[in-house]
Short mmCIF file of C-alpha atoms in Angstrom, two decimals:
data_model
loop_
_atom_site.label_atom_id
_atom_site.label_comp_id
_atom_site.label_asym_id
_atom_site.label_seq_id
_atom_site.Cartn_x
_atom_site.Cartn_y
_atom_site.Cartn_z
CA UNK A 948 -7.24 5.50 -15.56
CA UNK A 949 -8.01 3.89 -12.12
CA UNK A 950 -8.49 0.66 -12.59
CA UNK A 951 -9.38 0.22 -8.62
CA UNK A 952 -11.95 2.60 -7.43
CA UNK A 953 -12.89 3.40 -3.62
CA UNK A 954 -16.01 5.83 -4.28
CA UNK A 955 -16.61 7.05 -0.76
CA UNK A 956 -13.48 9.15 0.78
CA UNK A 957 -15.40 8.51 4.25
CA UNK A 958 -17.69 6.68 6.48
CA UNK A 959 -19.07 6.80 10.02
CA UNK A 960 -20.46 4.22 11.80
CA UNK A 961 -21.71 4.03 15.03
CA UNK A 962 -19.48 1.59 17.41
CA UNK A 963 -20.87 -2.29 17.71
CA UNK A 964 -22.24 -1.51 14.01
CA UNK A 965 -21.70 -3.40 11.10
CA UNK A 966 -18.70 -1.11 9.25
CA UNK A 967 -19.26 -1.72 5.46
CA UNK A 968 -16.84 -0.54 2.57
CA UNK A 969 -16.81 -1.00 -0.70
CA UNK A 970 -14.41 -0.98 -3.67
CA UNK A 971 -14.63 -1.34 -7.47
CA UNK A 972 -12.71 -2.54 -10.55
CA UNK A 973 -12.32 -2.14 -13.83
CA UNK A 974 -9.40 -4.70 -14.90
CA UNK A 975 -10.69 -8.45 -15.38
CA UNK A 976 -6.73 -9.39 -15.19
CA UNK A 977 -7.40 -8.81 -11.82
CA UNK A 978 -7.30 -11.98 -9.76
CA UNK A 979 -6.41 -11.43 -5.88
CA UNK A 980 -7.60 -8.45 -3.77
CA UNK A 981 -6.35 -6.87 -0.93
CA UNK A 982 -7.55 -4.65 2.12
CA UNK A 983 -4.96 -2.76 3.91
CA UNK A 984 -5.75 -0.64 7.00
CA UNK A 985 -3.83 2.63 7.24
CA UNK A 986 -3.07 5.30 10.15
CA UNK A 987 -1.41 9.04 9.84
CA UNK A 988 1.97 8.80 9.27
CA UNK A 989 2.33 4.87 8.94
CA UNK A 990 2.92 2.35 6.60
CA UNK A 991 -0.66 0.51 5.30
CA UNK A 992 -1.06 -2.84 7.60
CA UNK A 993 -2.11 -6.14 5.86
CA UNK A 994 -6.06 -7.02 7.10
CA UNK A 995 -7.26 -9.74 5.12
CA UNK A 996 -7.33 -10.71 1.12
CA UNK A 997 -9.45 -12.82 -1.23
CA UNK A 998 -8.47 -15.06 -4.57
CA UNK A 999 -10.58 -14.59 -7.38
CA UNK A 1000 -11.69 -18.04 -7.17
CA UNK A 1001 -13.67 -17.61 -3.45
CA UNK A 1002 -16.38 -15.35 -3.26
CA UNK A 1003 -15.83 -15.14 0.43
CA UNK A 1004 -13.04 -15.00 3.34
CA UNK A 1005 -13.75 -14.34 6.81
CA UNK A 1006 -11.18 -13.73 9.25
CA UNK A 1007 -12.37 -12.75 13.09
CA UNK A 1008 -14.30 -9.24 12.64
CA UNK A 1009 -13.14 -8.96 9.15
CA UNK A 1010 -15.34 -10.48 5.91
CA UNK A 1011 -14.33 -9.72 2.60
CA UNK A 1012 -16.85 -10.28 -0.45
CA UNK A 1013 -15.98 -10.83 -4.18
CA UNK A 1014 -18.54 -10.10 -6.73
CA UNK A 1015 -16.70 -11.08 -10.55
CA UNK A 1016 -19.46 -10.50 -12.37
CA UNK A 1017 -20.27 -6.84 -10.76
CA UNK A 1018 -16.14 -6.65 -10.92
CA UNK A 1019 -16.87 -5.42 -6.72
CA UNK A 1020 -15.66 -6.56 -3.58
CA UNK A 1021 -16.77 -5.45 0.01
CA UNK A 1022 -15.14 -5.61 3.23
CA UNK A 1023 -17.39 -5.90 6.07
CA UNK A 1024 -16.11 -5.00 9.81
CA UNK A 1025 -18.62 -5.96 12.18
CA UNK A 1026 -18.93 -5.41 15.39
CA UNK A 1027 -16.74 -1.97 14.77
CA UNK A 1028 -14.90 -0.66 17.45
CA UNK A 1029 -13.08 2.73 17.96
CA UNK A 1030 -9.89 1.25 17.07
CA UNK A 1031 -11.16 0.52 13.60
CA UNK A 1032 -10.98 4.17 12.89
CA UNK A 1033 -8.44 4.87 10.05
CA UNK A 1034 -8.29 4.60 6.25
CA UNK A 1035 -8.89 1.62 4.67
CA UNK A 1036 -7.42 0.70 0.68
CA UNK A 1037 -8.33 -1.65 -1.70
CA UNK A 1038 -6.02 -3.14 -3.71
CA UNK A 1039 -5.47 -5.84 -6.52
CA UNK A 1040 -2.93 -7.66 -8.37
CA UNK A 1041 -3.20 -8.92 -11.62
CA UNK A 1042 -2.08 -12.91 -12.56
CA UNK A 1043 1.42 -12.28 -14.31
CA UNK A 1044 1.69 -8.71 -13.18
CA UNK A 1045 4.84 -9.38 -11.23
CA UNK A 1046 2.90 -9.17 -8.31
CA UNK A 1047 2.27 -5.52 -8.71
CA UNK A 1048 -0.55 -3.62 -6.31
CA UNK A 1049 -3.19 -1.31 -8.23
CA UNK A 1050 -4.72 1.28 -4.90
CA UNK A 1051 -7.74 2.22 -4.16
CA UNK A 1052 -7.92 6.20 -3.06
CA UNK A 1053 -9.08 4.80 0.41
CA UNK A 1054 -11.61 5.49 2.59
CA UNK A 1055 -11.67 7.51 5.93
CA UNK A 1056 -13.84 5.23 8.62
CA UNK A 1057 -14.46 6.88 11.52
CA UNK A 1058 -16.18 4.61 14.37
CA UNK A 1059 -18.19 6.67 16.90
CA UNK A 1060 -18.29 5.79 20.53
CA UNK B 1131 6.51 -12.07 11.88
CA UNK B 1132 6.56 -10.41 8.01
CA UNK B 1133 7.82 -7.14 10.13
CA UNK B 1134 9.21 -4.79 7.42
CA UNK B 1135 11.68 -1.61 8.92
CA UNK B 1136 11.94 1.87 7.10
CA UNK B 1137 15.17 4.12 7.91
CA UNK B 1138 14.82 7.22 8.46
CA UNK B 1139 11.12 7.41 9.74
CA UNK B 1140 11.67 11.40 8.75
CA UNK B 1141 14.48 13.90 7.12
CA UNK B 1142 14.64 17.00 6.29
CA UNK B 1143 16.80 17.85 3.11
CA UNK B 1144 18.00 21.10 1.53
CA UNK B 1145 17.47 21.68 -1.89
CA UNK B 1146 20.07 20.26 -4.33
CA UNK B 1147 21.43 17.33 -1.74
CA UNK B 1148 20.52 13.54 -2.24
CA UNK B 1149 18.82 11.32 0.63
CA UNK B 1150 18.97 7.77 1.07
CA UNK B 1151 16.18 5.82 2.53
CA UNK B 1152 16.64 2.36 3.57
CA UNK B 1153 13.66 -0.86 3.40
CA UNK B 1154 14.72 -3.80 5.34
CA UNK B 1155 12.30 -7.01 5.77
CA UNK B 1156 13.36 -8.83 9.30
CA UNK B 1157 12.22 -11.82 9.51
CA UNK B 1158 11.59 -12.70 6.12
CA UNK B 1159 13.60 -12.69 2.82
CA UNK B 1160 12.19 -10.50 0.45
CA UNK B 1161 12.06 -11.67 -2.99
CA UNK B 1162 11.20 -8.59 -4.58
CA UNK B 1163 10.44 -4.85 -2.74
CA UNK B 1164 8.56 -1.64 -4.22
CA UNK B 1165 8.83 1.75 -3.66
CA UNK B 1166 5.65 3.85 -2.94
CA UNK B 1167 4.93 7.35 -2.97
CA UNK B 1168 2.01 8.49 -1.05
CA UNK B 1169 0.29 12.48 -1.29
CA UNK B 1170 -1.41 14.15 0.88
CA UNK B 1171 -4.97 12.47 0.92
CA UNK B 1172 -4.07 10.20 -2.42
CA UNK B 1173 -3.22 6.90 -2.49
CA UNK B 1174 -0.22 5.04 -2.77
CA UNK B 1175 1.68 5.28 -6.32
CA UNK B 1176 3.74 2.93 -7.49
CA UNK B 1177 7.01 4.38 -8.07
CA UNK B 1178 9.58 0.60 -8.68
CA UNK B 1179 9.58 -2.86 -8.29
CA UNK B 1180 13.11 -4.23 -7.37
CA UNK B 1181 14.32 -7.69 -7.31
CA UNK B 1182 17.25 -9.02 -5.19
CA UNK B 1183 20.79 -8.73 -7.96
CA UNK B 1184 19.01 -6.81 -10.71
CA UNK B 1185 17.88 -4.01 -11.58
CA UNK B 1186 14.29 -1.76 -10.89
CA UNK B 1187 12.08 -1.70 -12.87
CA UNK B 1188 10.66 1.37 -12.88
CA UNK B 1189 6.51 2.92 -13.03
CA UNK B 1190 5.83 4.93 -16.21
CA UNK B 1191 6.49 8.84 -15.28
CA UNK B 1192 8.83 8.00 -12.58
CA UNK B 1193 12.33 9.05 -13.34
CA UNK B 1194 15.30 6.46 -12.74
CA UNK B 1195 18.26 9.02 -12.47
CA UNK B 1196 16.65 10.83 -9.95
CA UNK B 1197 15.11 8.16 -7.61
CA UNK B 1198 17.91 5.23 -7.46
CA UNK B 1199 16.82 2.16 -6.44
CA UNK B 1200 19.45 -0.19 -5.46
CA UNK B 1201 18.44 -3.63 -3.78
CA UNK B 1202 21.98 -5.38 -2.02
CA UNK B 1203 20.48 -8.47 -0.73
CA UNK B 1204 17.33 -10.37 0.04
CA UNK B 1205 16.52 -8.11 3.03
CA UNK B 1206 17.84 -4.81 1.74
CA UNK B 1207 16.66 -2.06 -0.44
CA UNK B 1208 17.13 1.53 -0.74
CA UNK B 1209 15.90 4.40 -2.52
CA UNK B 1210 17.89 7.38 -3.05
CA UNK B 1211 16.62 10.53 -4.21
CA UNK B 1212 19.69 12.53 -6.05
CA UNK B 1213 19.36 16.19 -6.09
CA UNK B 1214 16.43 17.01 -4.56
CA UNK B 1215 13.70 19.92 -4.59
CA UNK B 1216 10.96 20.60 -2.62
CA UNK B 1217 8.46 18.59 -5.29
CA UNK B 1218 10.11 15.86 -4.16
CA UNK B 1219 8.45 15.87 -0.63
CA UNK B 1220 6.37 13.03 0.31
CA UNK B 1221 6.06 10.20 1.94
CA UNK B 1222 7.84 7.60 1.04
CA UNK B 1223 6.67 3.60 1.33
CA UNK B 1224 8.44 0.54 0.63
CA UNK B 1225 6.68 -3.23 1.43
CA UNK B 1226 8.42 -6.29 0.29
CA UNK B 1227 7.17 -9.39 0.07
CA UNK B 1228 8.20 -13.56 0.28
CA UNK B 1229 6.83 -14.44 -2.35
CA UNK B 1230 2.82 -14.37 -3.42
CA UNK B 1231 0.42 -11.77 -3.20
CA UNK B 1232 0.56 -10.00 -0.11
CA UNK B 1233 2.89 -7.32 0.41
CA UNK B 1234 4.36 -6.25 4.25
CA UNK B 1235 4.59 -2.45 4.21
CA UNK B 1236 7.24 -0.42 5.57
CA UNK B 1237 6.43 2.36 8.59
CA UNK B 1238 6.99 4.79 5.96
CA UNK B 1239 9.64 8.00 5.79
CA UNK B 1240 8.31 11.38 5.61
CA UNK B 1241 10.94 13.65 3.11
CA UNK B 1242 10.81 17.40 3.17
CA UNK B 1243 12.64 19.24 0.96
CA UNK B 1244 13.62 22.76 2.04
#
């Protein structure tokens, strides 16, 4: 059952372009999300995270969007530059769940020069 | 700051031995740590959660004899893997965290059983 769902393994985008990536979920207990940036070989780096009670959190480059109703968030990466290229997770925590992450499979972004 | 150290980055293991694979947060005091497991292409699995003086709590499916979780002080944890087999390859995550949502990850370790 995956409650958190990352639908596109990959995505290219050309560099200075808006970089958009999406991520779905299926458990309403959900109530703070997560996006993690990941290289080969390394441990995922924190990026930027949203409470379910904002629909919006910006932070430089990075914008993530909640959508409770469509149970969907977004993280938008814009302008994208080649050092943006790695894989990107989604991931959420449920109130009470002893601050437990649910993953996303990722998704491969690949920023072209 | 929130800088979170894995030890060994890499080890290769024959078959049968145990390896131990140590999380330490740096600047921080970790409240509680978890173990990951991350294949090829997959995402990160859950394997514990561990809290400072008590013991894991382990993931369904995840076996507590064989991966030992042991978690000494506030900026320790370790995860040893008794009797090993090639299966048991991966790479291995740990993040800890303060307190709240947000979880520092570890640089990972990279097991290979031979």
């Amino acid at each position: 059952d995956q409650q958190v769902k990352q639908n596109s393994p990959s995505l290219s985008v050309q560099e200075g372009r808006i970089s958009i990536l999406n991520c779905d979920y299926t458990n309403s207990m959900f109530d703070y999300f997560l996006w993690y940036k990941k290289y080969p070989a390394e441990g995922p780096t924190f990026l930027i995270s949203i409470s379910s009670i904002k629909d919006k959190n910006e932070d430089g480059r990075f914008t993530v969007f909640l959508n409770k109703s469509a149970k969907h968030l977004s993280l938008h990466i814009v302008p994208s530059q080649p050092g943006d290229s790695a894989v990107y997770f989604c991931a959420a925590s449920a109130l009470g769940g002893a601050q437990k992450l649910v993953f996303g499979q990722g998704t491969r972004l690949t920023i072209n020069p | 700051g929130a800088v979170v150290s894995q030890h060994p980055s890499w080890v290769i293991c024959k078959s049968g031995t145990s390896v131990k694979i140590e999380c330490r947060s740096l600047d921080f005091q970790a409240t509680t740590m978890f173990w990951y497991r991350q294949f090829p292409k997959q995402s990160l699995m859950l394997m514990a959660t561990s809290n400072e003086g008590s013991k894991a709590t382990y993931e369904q499916g995840v076996e507590k004899d064989k991966f030992l979780i042991n978690h000494a002080s506030l900026t320790l944890s370790t995860l040893t893997v008794t009797s090993a087999h090639p299966e048991d390859s991966s790479f291995y995550i740990c993040s800890a965290t303060p307190g709240g949502h947000e979880q520092y990850f570890g640089p990972g370790t990279r097991l290979t059983v031979t």
